[in-house]
Coordinates of N, CA, C and O in Angstrom, one line a residue:
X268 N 0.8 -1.2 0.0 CA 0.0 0.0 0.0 C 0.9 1.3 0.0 O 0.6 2.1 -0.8
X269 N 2.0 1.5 0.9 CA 2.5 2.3 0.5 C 3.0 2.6 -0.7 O 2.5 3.5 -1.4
X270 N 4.1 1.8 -1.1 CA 4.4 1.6 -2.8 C 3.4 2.3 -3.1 O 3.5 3.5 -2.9
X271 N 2.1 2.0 -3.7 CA 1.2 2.3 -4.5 C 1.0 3.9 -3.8 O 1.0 4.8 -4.7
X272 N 0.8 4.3 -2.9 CA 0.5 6.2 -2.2 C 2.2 6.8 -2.6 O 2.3 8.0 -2.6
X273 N 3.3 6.1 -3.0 CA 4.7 7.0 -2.7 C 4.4 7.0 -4.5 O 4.8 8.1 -4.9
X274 N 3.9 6.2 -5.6 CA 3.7 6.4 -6.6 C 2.7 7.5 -7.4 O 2.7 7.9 -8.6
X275 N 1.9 7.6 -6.4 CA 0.7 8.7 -6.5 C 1.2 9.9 -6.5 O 1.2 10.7 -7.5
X276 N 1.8 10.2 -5.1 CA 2.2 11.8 -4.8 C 3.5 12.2 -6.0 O 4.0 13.2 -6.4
X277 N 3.8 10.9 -6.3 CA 5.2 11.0 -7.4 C 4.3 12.0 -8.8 O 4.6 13.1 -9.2
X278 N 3.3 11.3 -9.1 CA 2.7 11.5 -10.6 C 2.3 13.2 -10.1 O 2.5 14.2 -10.8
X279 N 1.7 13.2 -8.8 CA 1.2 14.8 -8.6 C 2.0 15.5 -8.3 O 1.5 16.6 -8.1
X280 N 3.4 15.4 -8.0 CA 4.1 16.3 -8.2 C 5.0 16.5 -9.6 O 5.6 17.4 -10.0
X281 N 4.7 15.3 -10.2 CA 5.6 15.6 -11.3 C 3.8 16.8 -12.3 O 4.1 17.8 -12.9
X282 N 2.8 16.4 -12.1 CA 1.8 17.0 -12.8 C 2.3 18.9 -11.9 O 2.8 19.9 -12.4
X283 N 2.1 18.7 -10.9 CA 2.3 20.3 -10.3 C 3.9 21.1 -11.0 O 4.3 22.3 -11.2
X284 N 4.6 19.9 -11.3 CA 5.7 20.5 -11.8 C 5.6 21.1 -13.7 O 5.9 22.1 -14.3
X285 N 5.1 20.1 -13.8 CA 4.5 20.6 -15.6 C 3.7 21.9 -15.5 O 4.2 22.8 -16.1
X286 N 2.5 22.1 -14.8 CA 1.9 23.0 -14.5 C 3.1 24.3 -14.3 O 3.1 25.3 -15.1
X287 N 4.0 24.0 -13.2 CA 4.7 25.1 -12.9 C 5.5 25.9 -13.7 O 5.7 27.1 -13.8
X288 N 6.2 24.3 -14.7 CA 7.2 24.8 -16.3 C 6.1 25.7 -16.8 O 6.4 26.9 -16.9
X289 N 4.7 25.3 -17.2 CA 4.4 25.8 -18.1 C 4.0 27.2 -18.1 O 3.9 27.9 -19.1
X290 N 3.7 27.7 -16.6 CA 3.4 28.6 -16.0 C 1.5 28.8 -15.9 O 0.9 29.8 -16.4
X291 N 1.2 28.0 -15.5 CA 0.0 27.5 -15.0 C 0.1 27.5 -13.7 O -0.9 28.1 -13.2
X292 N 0.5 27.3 -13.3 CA 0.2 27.4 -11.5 C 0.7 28.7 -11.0 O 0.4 29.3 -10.0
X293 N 1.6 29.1 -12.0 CA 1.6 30.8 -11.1 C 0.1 31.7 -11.8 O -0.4 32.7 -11.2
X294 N -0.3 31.3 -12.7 CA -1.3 32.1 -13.2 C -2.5 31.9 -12.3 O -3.0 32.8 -11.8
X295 N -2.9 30.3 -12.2 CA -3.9 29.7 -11.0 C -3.4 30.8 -9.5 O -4.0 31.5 -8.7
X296 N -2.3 30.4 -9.5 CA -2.3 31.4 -7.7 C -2.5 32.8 -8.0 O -3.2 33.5 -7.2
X297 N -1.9 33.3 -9.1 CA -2.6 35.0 -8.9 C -3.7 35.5 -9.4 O -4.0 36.7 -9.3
X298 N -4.7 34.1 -10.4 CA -5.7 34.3 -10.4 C -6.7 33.9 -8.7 O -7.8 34.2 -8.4
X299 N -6.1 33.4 -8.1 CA -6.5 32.9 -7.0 C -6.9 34.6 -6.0 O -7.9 35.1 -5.6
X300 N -5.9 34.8 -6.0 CA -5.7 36.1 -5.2 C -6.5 37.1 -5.8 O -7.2 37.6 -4.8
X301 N -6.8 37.7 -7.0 CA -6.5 38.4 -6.9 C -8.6 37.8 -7.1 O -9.5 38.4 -6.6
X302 N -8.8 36.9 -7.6 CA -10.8 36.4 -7.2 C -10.7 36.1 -5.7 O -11.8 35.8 -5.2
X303 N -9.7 36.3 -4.8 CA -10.2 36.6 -3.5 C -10.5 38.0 -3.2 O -11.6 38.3 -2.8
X304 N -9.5 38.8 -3.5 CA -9.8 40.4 -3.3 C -11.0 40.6 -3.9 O -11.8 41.4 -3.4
X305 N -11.2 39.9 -5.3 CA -12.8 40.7 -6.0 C -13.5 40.2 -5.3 O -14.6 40.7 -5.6
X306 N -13.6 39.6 -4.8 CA -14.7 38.3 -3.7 C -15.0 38.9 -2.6 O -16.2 38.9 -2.1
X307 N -13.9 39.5 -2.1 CA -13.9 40.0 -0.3 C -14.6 41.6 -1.1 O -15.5 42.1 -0.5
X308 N -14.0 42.2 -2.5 CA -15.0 43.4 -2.3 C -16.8 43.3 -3.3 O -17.4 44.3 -3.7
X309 N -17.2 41.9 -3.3 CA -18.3 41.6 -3.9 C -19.3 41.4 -2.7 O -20.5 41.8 -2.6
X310 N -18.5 40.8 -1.6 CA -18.9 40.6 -0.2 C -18.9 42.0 0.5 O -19.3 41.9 1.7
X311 N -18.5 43.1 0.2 CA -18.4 44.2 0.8 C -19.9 44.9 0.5 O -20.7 45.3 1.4
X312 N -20.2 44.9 -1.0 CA -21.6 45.2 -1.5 C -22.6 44.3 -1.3 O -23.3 44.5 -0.3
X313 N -22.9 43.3 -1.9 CA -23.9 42.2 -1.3 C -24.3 41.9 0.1 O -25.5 41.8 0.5
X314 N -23.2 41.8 1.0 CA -23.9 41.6 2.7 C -24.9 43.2 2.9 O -26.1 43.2 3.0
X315 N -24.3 43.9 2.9 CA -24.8 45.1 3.6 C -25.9 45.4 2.5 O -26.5 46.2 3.2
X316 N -26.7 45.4 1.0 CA -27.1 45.0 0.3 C -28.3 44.6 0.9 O -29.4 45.2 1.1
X317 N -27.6 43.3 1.3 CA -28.9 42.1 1.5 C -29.6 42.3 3.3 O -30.7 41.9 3.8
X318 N -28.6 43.0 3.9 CA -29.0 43.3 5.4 C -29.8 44.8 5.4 O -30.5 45.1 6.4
X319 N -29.7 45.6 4.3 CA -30.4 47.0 5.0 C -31.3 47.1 3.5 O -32.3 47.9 3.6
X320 N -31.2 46.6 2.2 CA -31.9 47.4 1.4 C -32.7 46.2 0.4 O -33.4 46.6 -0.5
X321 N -32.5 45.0 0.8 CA -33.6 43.8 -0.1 C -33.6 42.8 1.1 O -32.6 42.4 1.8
X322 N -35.0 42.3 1.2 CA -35.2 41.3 2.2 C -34.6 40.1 1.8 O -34.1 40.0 0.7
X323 N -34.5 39.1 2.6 CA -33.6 38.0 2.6 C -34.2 37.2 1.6 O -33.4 37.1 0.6
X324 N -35.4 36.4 1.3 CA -35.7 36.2 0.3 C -35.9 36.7 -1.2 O -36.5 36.2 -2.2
X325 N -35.0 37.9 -1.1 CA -35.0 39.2 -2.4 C -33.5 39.5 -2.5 O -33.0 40.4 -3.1
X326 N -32.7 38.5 -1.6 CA -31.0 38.5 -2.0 C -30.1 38.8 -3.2 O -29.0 39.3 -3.2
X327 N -31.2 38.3 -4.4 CA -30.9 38.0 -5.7 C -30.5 39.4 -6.1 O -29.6 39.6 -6.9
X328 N -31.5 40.4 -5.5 CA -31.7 41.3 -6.5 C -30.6 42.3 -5.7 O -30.7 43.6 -5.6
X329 N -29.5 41.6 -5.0 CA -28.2 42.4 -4.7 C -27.5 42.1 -5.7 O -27.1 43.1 -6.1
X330 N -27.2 41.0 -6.4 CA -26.4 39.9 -6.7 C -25.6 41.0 -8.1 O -24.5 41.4 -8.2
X331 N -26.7 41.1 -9.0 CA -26.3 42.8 -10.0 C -25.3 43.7 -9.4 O -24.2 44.1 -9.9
X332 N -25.9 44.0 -8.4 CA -24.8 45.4 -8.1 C -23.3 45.1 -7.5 O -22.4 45.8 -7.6
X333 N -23.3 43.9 -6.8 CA -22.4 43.6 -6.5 C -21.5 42.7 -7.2 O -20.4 42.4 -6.8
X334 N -22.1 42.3 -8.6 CA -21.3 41.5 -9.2 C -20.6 42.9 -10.0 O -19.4 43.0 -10.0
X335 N -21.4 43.9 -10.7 CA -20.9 45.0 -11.4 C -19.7 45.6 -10.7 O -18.8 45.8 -11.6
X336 N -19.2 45.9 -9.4 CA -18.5 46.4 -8.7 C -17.3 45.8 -8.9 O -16.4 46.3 -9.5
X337 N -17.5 44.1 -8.3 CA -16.4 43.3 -8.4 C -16.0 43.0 -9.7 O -14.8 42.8 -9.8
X338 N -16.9 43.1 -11.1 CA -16.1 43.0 -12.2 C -15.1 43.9 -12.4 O -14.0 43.7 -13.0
X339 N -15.4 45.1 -11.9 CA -14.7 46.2 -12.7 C -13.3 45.9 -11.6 O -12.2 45.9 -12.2
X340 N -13.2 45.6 -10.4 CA -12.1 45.4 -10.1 C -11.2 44.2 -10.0 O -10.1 43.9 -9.5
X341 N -12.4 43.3 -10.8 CA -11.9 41.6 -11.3 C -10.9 42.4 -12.8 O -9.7 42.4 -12.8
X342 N -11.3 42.5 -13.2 CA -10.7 43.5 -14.7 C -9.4 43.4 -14.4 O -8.7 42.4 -14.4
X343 N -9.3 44.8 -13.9 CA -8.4 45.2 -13.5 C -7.0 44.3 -13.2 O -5.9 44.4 -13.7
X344 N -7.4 43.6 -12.4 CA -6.7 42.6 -11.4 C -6.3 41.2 -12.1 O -5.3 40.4 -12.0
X345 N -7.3 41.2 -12.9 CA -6.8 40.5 -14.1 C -5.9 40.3 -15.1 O -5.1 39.5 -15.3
X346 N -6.5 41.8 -15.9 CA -5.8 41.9 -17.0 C -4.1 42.5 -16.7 O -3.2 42.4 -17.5
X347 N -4.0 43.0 -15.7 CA -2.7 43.8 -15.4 C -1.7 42.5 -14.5 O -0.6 42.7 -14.2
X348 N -2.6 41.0 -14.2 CA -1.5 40.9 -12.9 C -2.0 38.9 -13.8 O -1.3 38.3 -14.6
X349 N -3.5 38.5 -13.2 CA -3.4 37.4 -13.8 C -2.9 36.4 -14.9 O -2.5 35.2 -14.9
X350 N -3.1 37.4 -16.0 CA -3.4 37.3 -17.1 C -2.5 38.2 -18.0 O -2.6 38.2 -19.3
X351 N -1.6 38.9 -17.4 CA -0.7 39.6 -18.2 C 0.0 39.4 -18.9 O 1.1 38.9 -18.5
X352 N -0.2 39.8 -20.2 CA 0.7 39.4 -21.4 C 0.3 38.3 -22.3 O 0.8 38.0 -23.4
X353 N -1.0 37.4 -21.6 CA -1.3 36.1 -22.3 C -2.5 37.0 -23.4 O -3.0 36.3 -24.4
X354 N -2.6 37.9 -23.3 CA -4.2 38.4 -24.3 C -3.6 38.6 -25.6 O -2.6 39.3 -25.5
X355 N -3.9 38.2 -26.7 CA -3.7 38.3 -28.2 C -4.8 38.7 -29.1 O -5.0 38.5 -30.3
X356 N -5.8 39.4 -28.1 CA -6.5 39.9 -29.1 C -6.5 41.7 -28.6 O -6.1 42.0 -27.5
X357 N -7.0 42.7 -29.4 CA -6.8 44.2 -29.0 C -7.8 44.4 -27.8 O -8.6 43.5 -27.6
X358 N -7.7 45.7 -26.8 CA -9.1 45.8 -25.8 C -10.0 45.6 -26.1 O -10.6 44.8 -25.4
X359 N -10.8 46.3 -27.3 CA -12.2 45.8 -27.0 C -12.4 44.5 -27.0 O -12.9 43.8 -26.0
X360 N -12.1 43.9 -28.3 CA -12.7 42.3 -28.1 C -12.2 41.5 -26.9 O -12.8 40.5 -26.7
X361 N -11.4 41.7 -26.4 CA -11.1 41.3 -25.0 C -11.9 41.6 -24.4 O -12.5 40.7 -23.9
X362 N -12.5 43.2 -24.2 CA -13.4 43.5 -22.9 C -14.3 43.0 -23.2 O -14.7 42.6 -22.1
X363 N -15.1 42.7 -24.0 CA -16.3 42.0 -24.2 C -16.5 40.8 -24.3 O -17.6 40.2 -24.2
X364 N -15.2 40.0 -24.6 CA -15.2 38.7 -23.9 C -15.0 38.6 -22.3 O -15.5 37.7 -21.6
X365 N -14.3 39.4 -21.8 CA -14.3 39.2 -20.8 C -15.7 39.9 -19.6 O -15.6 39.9 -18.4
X366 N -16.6 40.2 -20.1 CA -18.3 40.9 -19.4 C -19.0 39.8 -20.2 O -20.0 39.6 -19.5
X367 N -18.9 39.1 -21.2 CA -19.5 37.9 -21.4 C -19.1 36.9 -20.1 O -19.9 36.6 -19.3
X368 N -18.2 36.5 -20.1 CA -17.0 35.5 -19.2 C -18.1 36.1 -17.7 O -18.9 35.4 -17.1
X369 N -18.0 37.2 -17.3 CA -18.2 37.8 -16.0 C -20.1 37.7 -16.0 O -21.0 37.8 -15.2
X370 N -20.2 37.5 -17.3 CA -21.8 37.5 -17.0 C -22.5 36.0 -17.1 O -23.6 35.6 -16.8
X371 N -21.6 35.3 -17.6 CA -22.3 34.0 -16.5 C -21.3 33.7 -15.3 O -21.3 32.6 -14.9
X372 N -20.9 34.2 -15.0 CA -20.4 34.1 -13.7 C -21.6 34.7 -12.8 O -21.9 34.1 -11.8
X373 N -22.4 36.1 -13.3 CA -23.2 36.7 -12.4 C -24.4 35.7 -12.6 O -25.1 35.6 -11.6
X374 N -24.9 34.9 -13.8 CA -25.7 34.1 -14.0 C -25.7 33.3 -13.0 O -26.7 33.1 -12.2
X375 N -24.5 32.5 -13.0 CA -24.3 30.9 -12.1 C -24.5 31.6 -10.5 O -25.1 31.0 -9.7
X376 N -24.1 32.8 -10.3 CA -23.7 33.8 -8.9 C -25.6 33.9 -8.7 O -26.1 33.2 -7.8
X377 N -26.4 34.5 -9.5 CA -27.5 34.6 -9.1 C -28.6 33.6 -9.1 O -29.7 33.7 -8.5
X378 N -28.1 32.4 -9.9 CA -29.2 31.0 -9.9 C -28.6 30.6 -8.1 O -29.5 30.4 -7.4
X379 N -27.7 30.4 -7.7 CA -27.1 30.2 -7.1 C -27.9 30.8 -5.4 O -28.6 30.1 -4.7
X380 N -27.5 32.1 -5.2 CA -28.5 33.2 -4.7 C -29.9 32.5 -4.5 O -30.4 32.3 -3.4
X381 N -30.4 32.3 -5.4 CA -31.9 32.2 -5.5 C -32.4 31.4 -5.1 O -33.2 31.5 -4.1
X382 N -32.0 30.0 -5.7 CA -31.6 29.1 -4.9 C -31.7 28.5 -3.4 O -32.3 27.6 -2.9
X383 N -30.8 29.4 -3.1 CA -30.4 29.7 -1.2 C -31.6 30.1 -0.7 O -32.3 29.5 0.1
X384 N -31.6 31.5 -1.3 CA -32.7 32.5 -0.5 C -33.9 32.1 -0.5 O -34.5 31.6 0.4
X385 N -34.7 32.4 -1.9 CA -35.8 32.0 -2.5 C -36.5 30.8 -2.0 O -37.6 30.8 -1.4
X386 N -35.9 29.9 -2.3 CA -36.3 28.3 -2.5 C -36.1 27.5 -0.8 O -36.9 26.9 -0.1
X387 N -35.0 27.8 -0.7 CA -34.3 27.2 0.4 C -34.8 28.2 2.1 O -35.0 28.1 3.3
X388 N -34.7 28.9 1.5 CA -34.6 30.3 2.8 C -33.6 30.2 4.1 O -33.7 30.3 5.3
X389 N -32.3 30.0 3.2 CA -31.7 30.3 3.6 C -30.7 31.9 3.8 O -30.7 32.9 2.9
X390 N -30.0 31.9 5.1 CA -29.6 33.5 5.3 C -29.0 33.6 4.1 O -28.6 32.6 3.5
X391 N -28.8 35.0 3.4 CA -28.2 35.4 2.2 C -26.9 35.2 2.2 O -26.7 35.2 1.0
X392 N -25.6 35.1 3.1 CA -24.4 34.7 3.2 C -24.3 33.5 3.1 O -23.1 33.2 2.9
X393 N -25.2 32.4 3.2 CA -25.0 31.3 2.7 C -24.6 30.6 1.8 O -23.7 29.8 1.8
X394 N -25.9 31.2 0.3 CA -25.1 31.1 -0.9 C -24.1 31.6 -1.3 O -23.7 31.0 -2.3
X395 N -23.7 32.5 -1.0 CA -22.6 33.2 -1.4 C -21.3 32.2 -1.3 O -20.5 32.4 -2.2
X396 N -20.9 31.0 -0.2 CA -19.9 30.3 -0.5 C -19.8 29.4 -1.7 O -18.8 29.3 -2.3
X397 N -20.9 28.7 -1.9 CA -20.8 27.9 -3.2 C -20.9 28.7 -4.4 O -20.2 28.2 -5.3
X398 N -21.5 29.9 -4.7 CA -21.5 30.9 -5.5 C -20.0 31.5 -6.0 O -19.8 31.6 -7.2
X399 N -19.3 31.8 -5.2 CA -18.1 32.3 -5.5 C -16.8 31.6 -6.0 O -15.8 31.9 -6.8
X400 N -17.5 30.2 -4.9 CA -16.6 29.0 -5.7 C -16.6 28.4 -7.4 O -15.9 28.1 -8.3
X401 N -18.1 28.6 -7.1 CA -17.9 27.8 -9.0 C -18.4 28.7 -9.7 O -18.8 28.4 -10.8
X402 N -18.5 30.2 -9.1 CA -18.1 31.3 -10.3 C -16.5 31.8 -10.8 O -16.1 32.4 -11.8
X403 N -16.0 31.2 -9.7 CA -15.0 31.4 -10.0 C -14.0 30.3 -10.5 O -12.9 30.7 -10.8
X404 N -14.3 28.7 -10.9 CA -13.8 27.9 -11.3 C -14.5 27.8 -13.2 O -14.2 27.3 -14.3
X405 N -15.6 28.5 -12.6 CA -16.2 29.0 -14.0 C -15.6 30.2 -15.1 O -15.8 30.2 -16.3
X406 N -15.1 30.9 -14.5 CA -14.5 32.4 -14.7 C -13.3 31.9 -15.4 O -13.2 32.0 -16.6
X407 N -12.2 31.2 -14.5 CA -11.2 30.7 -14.9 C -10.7 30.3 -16.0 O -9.7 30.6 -16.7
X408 N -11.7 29.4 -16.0 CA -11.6 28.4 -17.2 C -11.7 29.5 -18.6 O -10.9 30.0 -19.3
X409 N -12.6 29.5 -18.5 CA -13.1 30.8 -19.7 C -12.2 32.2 -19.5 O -12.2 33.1 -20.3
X410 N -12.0 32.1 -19.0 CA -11.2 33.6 -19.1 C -9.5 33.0 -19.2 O -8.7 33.8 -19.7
X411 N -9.0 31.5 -18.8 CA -7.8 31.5 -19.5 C -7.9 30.3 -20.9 O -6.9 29.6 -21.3
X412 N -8.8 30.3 -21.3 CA -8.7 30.0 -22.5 C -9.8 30.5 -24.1 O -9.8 30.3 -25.3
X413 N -10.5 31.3 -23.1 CA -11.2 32.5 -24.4 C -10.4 33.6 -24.1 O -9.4 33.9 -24.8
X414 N -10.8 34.4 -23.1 CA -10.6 35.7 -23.1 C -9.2 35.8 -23.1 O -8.9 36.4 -24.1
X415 N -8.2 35.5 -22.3 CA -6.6 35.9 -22.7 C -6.2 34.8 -22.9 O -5.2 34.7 -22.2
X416 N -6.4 33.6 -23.8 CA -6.0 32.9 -24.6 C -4.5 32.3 -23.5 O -3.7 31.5 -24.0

């Protein structure tokens, strides 16, 4: 049994190592970071949002304003630090792939929301963990192989 576990961690480190040649895993970590910062300020608008200005079963209808906020400084954080240098197409067609990219993200962000609140009734911070997670494994994907290529 060991044999067979000292052969495993072998294949995943040699896979983490290809990732790291190819520069995939630095892109994953500072896309990492930098969908935490847009996260922590998506969570800055949505909580307070959902606590003083839409009732808890009306979560959803935070989910817009707060995704608008975080794109513009998902962008940013993006194009300057994640994704730097990988884009081969000019700004616009970038930016509009990338507000496509970001708009099912707010899609999957607000089925997600609704979900919780609506359906489930649950508190509005709830959805928000699985939301952010596979908007953001969603984002990724599409944004490192459409949008900056």
């Amino acid at each position: 049994m060991r044999v067979k576990n000292k052969a495993g961690m072998q294949a995943i480190w040699r896979q983490v190592e290809q990732m790291r040649a190819s520069g995939v895993l630095g892109q994953l970590v500072r896309f990492g970071i930098a969908g935490g910062i847009s996260s922590v300020v998506y969570s800055l608008v949505y909580l307070p949002l959902t606590a003083y200005v839409f009732p808890p079963r009306q979560a959803v209808a935070a989910v817009p304003f707060a995704f608008a906020v975080a794109v513009v400084v998902g962008f940013f954080l993006h194009s300057r630090w994640s994704f730097k240098g990988h884009a081969k197409e000019p700004g616009a067609a970038r930016h509009v792939k990338f507000v496509i990219v970001q708009g099912s993200g707010l899609a999957l962000n607000a089925v997600i929301t609704w979900i919780g609140t609506a359906l489930l009734h649950l508190h509005p911070w709830i959805p928000l963990i699985p939301a952010v997670f596979l908007a953001a494994i969603v984002t990724f994907v599409l944004n490192r192989f459409w949008v900056f290529n």
